[in-house]
Short mmCIF file of C-alpha atoms in Angstrom, two decimals:
data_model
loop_
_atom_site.label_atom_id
_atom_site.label_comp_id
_atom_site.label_asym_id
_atom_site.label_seq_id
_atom_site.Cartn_x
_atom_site.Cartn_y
_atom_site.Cartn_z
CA UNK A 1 32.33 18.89 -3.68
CA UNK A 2 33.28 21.91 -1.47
CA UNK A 3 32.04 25.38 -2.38
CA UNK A 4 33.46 28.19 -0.63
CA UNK A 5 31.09 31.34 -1.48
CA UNK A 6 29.28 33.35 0.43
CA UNK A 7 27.41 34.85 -2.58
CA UNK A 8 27.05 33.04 -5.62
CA UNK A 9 28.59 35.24 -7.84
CA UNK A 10 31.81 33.65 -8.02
CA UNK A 11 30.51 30.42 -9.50
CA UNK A 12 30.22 29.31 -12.28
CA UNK A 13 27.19 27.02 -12.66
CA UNK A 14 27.21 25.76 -15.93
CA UNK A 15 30.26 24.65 -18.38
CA UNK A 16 30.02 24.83 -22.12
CA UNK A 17 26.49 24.86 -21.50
CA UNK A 18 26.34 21.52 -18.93
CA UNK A 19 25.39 21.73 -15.36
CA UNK A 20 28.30 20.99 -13.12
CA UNK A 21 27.36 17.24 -12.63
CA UNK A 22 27.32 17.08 -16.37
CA UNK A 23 22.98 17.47 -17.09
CA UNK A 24 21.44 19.70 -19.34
CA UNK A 25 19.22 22.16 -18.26
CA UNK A 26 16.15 20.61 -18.58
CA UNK A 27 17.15 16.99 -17.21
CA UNK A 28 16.48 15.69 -13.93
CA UNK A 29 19.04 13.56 -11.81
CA UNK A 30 19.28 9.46 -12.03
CA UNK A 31 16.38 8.17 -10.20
CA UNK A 32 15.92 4.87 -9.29
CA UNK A 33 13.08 3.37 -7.36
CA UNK A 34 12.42 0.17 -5.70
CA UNK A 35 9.32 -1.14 -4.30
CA UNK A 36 8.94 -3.26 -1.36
CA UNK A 37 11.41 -3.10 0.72
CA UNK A 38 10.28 -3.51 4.10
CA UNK A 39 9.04 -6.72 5.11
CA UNK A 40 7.15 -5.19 8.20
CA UNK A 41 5.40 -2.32 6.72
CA UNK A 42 2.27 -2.67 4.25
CA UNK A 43 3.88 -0.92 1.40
CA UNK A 44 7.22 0.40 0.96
CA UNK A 45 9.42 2.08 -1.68
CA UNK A 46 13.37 3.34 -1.74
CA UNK A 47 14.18 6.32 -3.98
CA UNK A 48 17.19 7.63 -5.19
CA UNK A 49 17.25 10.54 -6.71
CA UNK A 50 20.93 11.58 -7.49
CA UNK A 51 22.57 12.66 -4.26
CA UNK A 52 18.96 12.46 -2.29
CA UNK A 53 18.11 8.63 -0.28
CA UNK A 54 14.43 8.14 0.93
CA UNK A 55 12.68 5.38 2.25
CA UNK A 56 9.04 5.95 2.70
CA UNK A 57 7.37 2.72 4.78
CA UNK A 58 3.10 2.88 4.49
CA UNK A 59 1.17 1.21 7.45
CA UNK A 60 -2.63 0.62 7.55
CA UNK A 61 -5.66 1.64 6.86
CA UNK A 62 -5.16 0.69 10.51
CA UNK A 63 -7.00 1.63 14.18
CA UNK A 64 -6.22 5.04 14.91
CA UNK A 65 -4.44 6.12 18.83
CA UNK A 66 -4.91 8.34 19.81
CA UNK A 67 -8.86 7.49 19.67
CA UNK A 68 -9.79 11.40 19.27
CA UNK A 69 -8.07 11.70 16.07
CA UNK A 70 -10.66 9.41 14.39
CA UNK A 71 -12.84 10.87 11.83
CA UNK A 72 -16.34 8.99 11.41
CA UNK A 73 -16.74 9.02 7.72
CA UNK A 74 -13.11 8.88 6.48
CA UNK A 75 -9.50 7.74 7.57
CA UNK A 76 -7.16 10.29 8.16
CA UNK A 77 -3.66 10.29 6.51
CA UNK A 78 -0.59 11.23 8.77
CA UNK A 79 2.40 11.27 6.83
CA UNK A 80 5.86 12.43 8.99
CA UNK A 81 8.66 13.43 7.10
CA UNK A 82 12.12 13.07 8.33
CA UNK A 83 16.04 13.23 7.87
CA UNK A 84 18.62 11.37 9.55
CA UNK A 85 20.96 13.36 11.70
CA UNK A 86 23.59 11.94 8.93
CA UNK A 87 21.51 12.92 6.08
CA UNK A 88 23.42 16.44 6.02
CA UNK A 89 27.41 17.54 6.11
CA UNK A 90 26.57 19.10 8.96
CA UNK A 91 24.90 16.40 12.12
CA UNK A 92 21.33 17.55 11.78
CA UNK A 93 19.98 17.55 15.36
CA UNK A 94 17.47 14.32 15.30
CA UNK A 95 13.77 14.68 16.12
CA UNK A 96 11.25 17.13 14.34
CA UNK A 97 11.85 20.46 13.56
CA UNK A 98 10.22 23.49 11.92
CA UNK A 99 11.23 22.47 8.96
CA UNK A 100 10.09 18.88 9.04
CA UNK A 101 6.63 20.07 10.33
CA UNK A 102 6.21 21.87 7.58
CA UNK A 103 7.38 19.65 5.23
CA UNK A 104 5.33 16.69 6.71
CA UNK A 105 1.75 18.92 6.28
CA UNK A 106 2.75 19.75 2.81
CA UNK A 107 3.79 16.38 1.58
CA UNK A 108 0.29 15.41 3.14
CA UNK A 109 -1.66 17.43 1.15
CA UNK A 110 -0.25 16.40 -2.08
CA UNK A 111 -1.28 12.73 -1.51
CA UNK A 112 -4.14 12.86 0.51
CA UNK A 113 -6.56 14.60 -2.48
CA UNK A 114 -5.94 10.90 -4.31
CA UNK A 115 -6.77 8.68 -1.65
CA UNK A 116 -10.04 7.51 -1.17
CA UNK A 117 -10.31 7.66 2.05
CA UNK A 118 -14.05 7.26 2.69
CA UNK A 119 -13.24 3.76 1.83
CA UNK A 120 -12.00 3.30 5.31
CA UNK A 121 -13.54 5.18 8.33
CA UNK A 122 -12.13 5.55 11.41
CA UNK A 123 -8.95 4.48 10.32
CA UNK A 124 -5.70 5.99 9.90
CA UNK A 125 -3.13 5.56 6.85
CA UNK A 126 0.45 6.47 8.45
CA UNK A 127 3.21 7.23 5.72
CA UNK A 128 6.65 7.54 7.19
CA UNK A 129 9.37 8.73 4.65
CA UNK A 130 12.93 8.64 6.04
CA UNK A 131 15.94 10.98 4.52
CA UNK A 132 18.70 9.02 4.56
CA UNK A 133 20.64 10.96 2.75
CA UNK A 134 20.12 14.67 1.23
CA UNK A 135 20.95 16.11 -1.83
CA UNK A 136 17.98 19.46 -2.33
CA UNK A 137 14.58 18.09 -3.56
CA UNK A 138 14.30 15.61 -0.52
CA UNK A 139 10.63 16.44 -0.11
CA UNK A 140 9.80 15.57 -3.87
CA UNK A 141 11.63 12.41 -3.62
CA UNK A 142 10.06 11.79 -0.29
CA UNK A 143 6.78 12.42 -2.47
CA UNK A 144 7.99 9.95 -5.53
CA UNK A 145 8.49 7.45 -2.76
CA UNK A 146 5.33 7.54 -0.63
CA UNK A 147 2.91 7.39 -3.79
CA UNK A 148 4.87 4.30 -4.37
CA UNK A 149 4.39 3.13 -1.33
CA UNK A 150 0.74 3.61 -1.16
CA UNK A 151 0.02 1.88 -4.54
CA UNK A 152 2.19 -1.36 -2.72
CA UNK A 153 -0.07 -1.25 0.40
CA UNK A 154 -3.18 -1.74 -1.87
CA UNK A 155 -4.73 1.67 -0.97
CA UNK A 156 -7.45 2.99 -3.40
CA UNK A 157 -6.22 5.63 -4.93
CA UNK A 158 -7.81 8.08 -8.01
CA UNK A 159 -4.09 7.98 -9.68
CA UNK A 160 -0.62 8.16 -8.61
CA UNK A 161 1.61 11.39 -7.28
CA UNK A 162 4.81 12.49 -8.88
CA UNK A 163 6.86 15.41 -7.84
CA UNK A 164 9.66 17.39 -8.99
CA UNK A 165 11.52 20.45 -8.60
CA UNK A 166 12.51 23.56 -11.41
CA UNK A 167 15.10 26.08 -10.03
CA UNK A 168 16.57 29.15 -11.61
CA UNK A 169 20.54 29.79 -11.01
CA UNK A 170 22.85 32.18 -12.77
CA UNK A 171 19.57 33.52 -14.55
CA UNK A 172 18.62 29.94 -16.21
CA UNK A 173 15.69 27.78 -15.29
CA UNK A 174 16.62 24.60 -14.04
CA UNK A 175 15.14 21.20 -13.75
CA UNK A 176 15.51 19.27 -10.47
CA UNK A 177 18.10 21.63 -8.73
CA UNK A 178 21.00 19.55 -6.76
CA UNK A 179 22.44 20.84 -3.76
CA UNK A 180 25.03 23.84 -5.26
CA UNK A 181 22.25 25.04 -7.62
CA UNK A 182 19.49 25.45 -4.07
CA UNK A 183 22.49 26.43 -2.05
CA UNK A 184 23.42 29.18 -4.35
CA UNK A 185 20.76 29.62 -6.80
CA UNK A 186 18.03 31.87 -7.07
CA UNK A 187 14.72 30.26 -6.98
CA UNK A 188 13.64 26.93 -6.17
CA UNK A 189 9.93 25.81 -7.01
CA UNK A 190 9.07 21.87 -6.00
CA UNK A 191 5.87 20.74 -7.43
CA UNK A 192 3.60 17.61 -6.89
CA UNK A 193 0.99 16.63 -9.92
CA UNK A 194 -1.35 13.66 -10.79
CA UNK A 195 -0.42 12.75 -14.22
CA UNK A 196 -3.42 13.86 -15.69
CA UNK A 197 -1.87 17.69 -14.63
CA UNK A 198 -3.43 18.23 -11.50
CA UNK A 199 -1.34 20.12 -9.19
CA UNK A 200 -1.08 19.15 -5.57
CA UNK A 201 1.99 21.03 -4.14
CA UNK A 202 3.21 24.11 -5.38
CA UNK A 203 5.97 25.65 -3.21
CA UNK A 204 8.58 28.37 -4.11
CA UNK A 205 11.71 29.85 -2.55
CA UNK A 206 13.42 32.86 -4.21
CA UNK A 207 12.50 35.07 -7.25
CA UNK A 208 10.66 34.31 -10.46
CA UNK A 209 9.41 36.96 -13.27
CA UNK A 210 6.16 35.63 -14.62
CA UNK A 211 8.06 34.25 -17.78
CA UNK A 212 10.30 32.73 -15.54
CA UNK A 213 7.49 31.01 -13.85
CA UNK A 214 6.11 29.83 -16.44
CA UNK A 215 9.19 28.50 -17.91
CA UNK A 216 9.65 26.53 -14.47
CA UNK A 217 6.43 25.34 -14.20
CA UNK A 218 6.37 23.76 -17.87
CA UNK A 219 10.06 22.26 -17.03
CA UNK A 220 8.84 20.64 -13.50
CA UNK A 221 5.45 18.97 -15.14
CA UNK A 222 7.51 17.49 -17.70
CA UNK A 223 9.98 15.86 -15.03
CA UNK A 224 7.07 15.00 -13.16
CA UNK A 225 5.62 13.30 -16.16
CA UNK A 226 8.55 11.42 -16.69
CA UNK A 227 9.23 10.59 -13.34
CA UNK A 228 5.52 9.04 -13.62
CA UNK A 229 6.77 6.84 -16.24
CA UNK A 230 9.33 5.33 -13.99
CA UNK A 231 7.20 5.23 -11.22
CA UNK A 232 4.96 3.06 -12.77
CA UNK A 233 7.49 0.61 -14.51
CA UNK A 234 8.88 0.44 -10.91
CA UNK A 235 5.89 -1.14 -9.73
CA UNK A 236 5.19 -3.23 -12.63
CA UNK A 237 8.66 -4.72 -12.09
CA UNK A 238 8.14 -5.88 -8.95
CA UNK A 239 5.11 -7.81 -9.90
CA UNK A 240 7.25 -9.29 -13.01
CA UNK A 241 9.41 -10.31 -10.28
CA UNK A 242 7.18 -12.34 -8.43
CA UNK A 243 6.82 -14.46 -11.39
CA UNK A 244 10.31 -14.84 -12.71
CA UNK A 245 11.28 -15.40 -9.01
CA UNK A 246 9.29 -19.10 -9.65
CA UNK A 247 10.05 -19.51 -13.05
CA UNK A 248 7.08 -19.20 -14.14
CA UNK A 249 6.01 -17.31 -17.50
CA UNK A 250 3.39 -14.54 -17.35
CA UNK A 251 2.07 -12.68 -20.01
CA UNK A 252 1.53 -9.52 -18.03
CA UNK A 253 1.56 -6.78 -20.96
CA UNK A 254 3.98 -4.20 -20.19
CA UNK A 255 3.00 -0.60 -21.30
CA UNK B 1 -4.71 -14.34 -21.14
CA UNK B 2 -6.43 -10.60 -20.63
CA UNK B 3 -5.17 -10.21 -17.42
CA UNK B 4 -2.93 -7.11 -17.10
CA UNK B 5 -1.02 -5.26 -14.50
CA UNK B 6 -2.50 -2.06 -13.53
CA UNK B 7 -1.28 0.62 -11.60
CA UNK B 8 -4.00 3.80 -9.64
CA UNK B 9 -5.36 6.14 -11.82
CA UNK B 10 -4.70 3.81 -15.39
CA UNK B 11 -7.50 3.64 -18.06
CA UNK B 12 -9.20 0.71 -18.42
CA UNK B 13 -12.08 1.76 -20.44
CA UNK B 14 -14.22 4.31 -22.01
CA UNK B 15 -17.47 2.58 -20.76
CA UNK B 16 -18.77 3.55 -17.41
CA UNK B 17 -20.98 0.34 -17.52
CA UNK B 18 -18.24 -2.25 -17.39
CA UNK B 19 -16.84 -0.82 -14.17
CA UNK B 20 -15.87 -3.62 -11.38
CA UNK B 21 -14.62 -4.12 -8.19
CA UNK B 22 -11.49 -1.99 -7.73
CA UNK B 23 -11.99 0.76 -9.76
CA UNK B 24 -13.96 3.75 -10.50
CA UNK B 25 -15.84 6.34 -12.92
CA UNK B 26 -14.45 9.60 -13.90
CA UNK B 27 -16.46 11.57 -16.70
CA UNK B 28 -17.69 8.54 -17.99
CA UNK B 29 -14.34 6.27 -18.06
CA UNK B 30 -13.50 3.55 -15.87
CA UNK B 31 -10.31 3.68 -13.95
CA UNK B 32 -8.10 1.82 -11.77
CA UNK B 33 -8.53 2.27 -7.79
CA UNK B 34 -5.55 -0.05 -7.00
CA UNK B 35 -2.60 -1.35 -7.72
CA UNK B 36 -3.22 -5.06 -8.79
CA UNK B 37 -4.19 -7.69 -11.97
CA UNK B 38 -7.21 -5.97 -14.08
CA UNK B 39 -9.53 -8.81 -15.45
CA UNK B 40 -11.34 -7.72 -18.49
CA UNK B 41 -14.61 -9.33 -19.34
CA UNK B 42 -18.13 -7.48 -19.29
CA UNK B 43 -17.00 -6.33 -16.69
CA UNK B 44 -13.49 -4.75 -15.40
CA UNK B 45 -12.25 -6.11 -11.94
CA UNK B 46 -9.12 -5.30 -10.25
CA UNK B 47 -8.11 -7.54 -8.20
CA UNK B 48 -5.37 -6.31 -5.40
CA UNK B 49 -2.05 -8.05 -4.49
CA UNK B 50 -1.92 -6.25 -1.33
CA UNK B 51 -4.38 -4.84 0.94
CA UNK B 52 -6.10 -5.20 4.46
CA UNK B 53 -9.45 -7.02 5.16
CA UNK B 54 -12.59 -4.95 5.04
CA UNK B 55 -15.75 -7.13 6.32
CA UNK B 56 -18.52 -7.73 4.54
CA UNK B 57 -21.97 -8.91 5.73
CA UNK B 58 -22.04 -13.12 5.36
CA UNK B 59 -18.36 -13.64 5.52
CA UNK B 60 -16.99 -16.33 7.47
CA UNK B 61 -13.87 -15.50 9.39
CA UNK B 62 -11.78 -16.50 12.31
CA UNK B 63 -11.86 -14.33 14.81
CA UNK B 64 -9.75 -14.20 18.25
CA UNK B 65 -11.22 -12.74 21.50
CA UNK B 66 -9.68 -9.18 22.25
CA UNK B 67 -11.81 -8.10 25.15
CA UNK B 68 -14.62 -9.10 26.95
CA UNK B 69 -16.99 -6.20 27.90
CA UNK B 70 -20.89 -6.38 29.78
CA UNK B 71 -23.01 -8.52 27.26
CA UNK B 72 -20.25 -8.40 24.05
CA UNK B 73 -16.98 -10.26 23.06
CA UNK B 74 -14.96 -7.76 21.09
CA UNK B 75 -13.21 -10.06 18.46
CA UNK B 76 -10.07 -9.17 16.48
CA UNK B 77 -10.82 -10.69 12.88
CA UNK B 78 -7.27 -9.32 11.29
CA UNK B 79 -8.46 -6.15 9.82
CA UNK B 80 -8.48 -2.24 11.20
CA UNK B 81 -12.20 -3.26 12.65
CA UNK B 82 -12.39 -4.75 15.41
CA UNK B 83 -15.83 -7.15 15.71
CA UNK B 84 -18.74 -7.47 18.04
CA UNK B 85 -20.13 -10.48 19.12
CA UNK B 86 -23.86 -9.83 21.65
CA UNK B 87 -24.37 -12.29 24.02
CA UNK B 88 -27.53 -12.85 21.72
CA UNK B 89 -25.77 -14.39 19.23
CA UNK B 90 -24.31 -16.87 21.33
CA UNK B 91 -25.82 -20.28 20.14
CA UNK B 92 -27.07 -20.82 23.99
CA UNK B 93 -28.58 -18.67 26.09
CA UNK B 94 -25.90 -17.30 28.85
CA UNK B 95 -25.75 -14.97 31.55
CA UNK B 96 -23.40 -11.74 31.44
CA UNK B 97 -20.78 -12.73 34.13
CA UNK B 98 -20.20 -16.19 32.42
CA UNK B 99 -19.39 -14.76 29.34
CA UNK B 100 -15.53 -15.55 29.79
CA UNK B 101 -16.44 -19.18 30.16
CA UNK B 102 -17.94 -19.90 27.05
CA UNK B 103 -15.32 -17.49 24.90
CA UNK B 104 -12.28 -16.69 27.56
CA UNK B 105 -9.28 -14.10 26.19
CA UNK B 106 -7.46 -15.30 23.35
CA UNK B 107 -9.70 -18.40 22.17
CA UNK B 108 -10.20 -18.80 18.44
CA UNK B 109 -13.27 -19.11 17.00
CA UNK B 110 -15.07 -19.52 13.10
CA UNK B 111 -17.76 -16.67 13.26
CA UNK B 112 -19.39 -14.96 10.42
CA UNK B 113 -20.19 -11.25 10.00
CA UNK B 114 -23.63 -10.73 10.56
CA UNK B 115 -23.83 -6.38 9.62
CA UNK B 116 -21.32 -3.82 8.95
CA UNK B 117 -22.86 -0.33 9.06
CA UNK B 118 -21.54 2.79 7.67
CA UNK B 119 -19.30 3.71 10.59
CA UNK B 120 -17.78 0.18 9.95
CA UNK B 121 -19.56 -1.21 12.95
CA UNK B 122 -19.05 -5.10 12.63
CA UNK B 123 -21.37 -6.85 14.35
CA UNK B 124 -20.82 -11.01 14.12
CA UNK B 125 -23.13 -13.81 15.11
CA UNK B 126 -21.87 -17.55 15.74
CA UNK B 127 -25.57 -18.87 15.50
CA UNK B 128 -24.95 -20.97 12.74
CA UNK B 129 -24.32 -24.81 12.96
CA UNK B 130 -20.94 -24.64 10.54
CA UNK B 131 -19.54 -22.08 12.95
CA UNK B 132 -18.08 -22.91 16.52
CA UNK B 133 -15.08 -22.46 18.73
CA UNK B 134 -11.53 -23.98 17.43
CA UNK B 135 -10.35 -26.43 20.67
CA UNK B 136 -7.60 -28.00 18.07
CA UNK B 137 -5.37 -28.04 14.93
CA UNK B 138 -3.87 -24.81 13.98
CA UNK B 139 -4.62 -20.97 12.41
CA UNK B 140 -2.51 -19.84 9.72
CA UNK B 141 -2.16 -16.13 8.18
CA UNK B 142 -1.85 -15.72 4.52
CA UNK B 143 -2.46 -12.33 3.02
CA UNK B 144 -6.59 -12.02 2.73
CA UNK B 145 -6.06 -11.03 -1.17
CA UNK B 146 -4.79 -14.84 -2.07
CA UNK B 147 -7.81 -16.67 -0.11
CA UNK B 148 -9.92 -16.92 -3.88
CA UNK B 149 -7.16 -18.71 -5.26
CA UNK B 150 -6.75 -20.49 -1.98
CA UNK B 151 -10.27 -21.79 -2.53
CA UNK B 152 -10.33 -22.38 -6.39
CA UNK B 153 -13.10 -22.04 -8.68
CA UNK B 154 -16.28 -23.15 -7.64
CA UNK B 155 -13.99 -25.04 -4.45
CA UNK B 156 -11.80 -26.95 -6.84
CA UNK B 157 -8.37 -25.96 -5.09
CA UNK B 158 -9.89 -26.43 -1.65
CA UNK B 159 -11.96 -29.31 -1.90
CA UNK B 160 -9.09 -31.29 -3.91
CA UNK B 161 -6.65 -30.16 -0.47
CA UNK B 162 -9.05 -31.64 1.46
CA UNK B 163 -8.96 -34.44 0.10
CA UNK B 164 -5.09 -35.19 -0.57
CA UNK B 165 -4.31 -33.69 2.45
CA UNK B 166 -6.48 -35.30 5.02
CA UNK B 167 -7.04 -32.49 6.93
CA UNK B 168 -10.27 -30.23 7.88
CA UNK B 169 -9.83 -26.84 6.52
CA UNK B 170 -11.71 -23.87 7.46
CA UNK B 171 -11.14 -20.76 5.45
CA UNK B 172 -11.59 -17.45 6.86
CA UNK B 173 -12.23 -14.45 4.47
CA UNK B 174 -9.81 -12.32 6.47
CA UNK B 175 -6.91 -14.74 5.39
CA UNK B 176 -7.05 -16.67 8.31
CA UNK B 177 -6.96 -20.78 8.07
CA UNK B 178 -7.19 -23.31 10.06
CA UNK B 179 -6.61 -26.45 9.84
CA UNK B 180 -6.91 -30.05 11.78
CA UNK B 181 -5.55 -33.35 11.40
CA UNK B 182 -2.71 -35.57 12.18
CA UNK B 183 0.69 -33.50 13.13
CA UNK B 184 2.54 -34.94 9.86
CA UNK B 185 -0.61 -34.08 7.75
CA UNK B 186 -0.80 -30.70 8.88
CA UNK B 187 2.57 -30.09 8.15
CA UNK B 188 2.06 -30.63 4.75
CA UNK B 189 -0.97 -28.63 4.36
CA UNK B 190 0.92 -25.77 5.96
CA UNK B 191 3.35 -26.31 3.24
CA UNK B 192 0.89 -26.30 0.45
CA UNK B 193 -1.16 -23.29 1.89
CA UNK B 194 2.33 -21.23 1.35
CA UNK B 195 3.30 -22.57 -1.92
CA UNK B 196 -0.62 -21.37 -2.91
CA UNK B 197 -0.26 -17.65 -1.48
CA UNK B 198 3.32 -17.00 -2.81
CA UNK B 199 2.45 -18.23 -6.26
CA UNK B 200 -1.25 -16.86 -5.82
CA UNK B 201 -1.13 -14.94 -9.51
CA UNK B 202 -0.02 -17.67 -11.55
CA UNK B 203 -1.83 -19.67 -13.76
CA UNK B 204 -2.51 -23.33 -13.62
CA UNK B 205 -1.65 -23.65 -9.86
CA UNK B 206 -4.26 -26.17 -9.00
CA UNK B 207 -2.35 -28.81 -11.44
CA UNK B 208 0.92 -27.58 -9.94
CA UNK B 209 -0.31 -27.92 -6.25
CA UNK B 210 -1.37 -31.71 -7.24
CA UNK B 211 2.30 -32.47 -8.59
CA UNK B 212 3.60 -30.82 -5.22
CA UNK B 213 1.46 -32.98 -3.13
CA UNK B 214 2.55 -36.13 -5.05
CA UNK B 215 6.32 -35.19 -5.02
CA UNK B 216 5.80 -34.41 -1.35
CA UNK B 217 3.93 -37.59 -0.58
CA UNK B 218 6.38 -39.68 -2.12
CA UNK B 219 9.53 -38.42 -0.61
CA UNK B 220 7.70 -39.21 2.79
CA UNK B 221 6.90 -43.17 1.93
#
């Protein structure tokens, strides 16, 4: 969908009350999540998130290079966060950017308070999440997909992360903002939480009135509490599969 | 069966005193480090399906020379330490610039992990008649996470491979295996070792392995 505006005021963002791809205001996009994906790495998981396509590989606890990294009592957690040059309309110049630095040190300090990482010093945990395809709210799904990841590679964690996004456009708060509503909206907020409503990540773009902010931040820990839900029933899937992969019945209670 | 599929961070119970392996206490209430199969009795384990090798003091392993340095082998036993074996704990007594004779690059060897310290130092020791350099047969990799099922309560799976299988097994805590016997035999017993770590989490495997074996032997008479 093309949108030729320079300001937003000639839009019309919702219709007879629906969002233009049809959600309510307070309903996040189609996700769907997959676990394992990558034979090489030690955990993997794929995310889609409507428009958005990340693929966050985990590797290790592993040796860490280079050596003067290493921390004696703890490993250190690198996570690097980037998009494809055809993740965008426009080719997004490869390599790492402002942008992608930022993104990378933030998305790192919304895992890294779960990990137990005294359990392994002097190693490192890498995370690598790869946008394959971006729709606004790439870092949240990049954040879905990495605590995914992380539970797959057998890495001790105190709970799982789950993050979503609350927007405001055309003066309504908005969960999980898609591309027109960031592009022309008014305020974008991505959070990260555990689901016990600790709050890892808590970013904001735009303008909020303290109403509004509350508003948004209610809306965003309810996606992320249902995006925990999936997250979880992702990963007890794929150990369901195992089994019905060799016929074999397991009473593995579900929930 | 009260074996259940657990994910970090899930509530396994309200009494700190039952925590196990693979989990810990929060205000009291035990929950899940990993993601993996919880085992409820007294106490609450959670055992992992994925995972790397962390040593442990008395472990046997396999270990493969990495380096030789002045008076220590450093051996690469499949996990993000690498080991230490002195020239001390070489069975004989040997001089530093003939180190590479005994143990030369790349050998395999059985070796057990003598101290890990806080730093995750691993120090090994090969003084210990059951231990000794692998000259034959092969090493195999399975994931370190399947090697209890690999060896069966109390030995059962193991000792009953042995047996059918005609082979000498070694298994390594870090996952490693390896095994020695006639070329047609060890086949087979790569086979089997497979089967075990892809269908690690189901129940009744030893039976299931025996069938195998039998189906296996008889298509080859």
């Amino acid at each position: 969908m093309k949108m030729i505006a320079m300001d937003g005021s000639n839009i019309s963002f919702f219709k007879e009350g629906l969002r233009l791809d049809g959600r309510r205001a307070d309903e996040f996009r189609p996700l769907k999540i997959e676990v394992g994906v990558l034979a090489r790495a030690d955990g993997s998981c794929y995310v889609e998130m409507g428009g958005n396509k990340v693929i966050a590989a985990v590797y290790g606890p592993r040796e860490v290079h280079p050596r003067h990294l290493q921390e004696a009592t703890r490993a250190i957690v690198r996570y690097r966060y980037n998009m494809a040059s055809f993740s965008v309309e426009e080719r997004k110049r490869p390599g790492p950017d402002r942008r992608s630095y930022e993104l990378s040190k933030v998305s790192r300090e919304a895992l890294e308070p779960v990990i137990f990482t005294s359990y392994y010093p002097r190693s490192v945990i890498d995370v690598f999440v790869e946008v394959l395809q971006a729709d606004a709210g790439t870092r949240t799904a990049g954040i879905n997909a990495a605590s995914v990841a992380l539970a797959d590679a057998g890495i001790p964690m105190k709970s799982m992360i789950s993050a979503c996004a609350a927007g405001k456009v055309a003066d309504t708060i908005v969960l999980d903002p898609m591309k027109e509503e960031d592009n022309f909206g008014q305020a974008d907020m991505p959070i990260a939480m555990t689901p016990t409503g600790q709050i890892t990540l808590l970013q904001m773009d735009g303008h909020l009135t303290k109403d509004e902010f509350q508003r948004a931040m209610e809306l965003a820990i309810k996606g992320c509490r249902d995006i925990y839900e999936i997250q979880r029933k992702s990963l007890i899937e794929k150990y369901n599969q195992l089994g019905s992969e060799l016929a074999v019945v397991q009473e593995a209670e579900v929930l | 069966m009260d074996r259940k599929v657990v994910i970090p961070g899930d509530l396994l119970s309200e009494e700190a005193k039952r925590s196990g392996e693979g989990t810990f206490v929060k205000d009291g209430k035990v929950y899940s480090l990993l993601y993996g199969l919880a085992n409820c009795r007294d106490r609450i384990n959670v055992i992992p399906l994925a995972g790397k090798y962390v040593p442990a003091p008395g472990d046997n392993v396999i270990g493969v020379v990495k380096d030789i340095t002045f008076s220590n082998w450093i051996i690469d036993i499949n996990s993000p330490y690498d080991g230490l074996l002195h020239i001390s704990e070489f069975p004989k007594r040997i001089d530093a610039d003939e180190m590479s004779k005994y143990l030369s690059l790349g050998s395999s060897t059985m070796i057990r992990v003598k101290d890990v310290d806080s730093t995750m130092k691993v120090e090994l020791t090969l003084n210990d008649r059951k231990l000794g350099l692998l000259k034959t047969g092969r090493i195999i990799e399975i994931n370190h996470t399947r090697v209890p099922r690999l060896i069966g309560k109390g030995g059962s799976m193991i000792s009953m491979l042995k047996k059918e299988l005609n082979c000498n097994i070694f298994v390594g805590q870090n996952g490693r295996i390896w095994i020695n016997g006639g070329a047609e035999d060890m086949d087979l017993a790569l086979k089997t070792i497979l089967l075990i770590e892809k269908e690690a989490h189901t129940s009744g495997l030893t039976d299931r392995i025996v069938d195998f074996l039998k189906k296996e032997k008889g298509a080859g008479n």
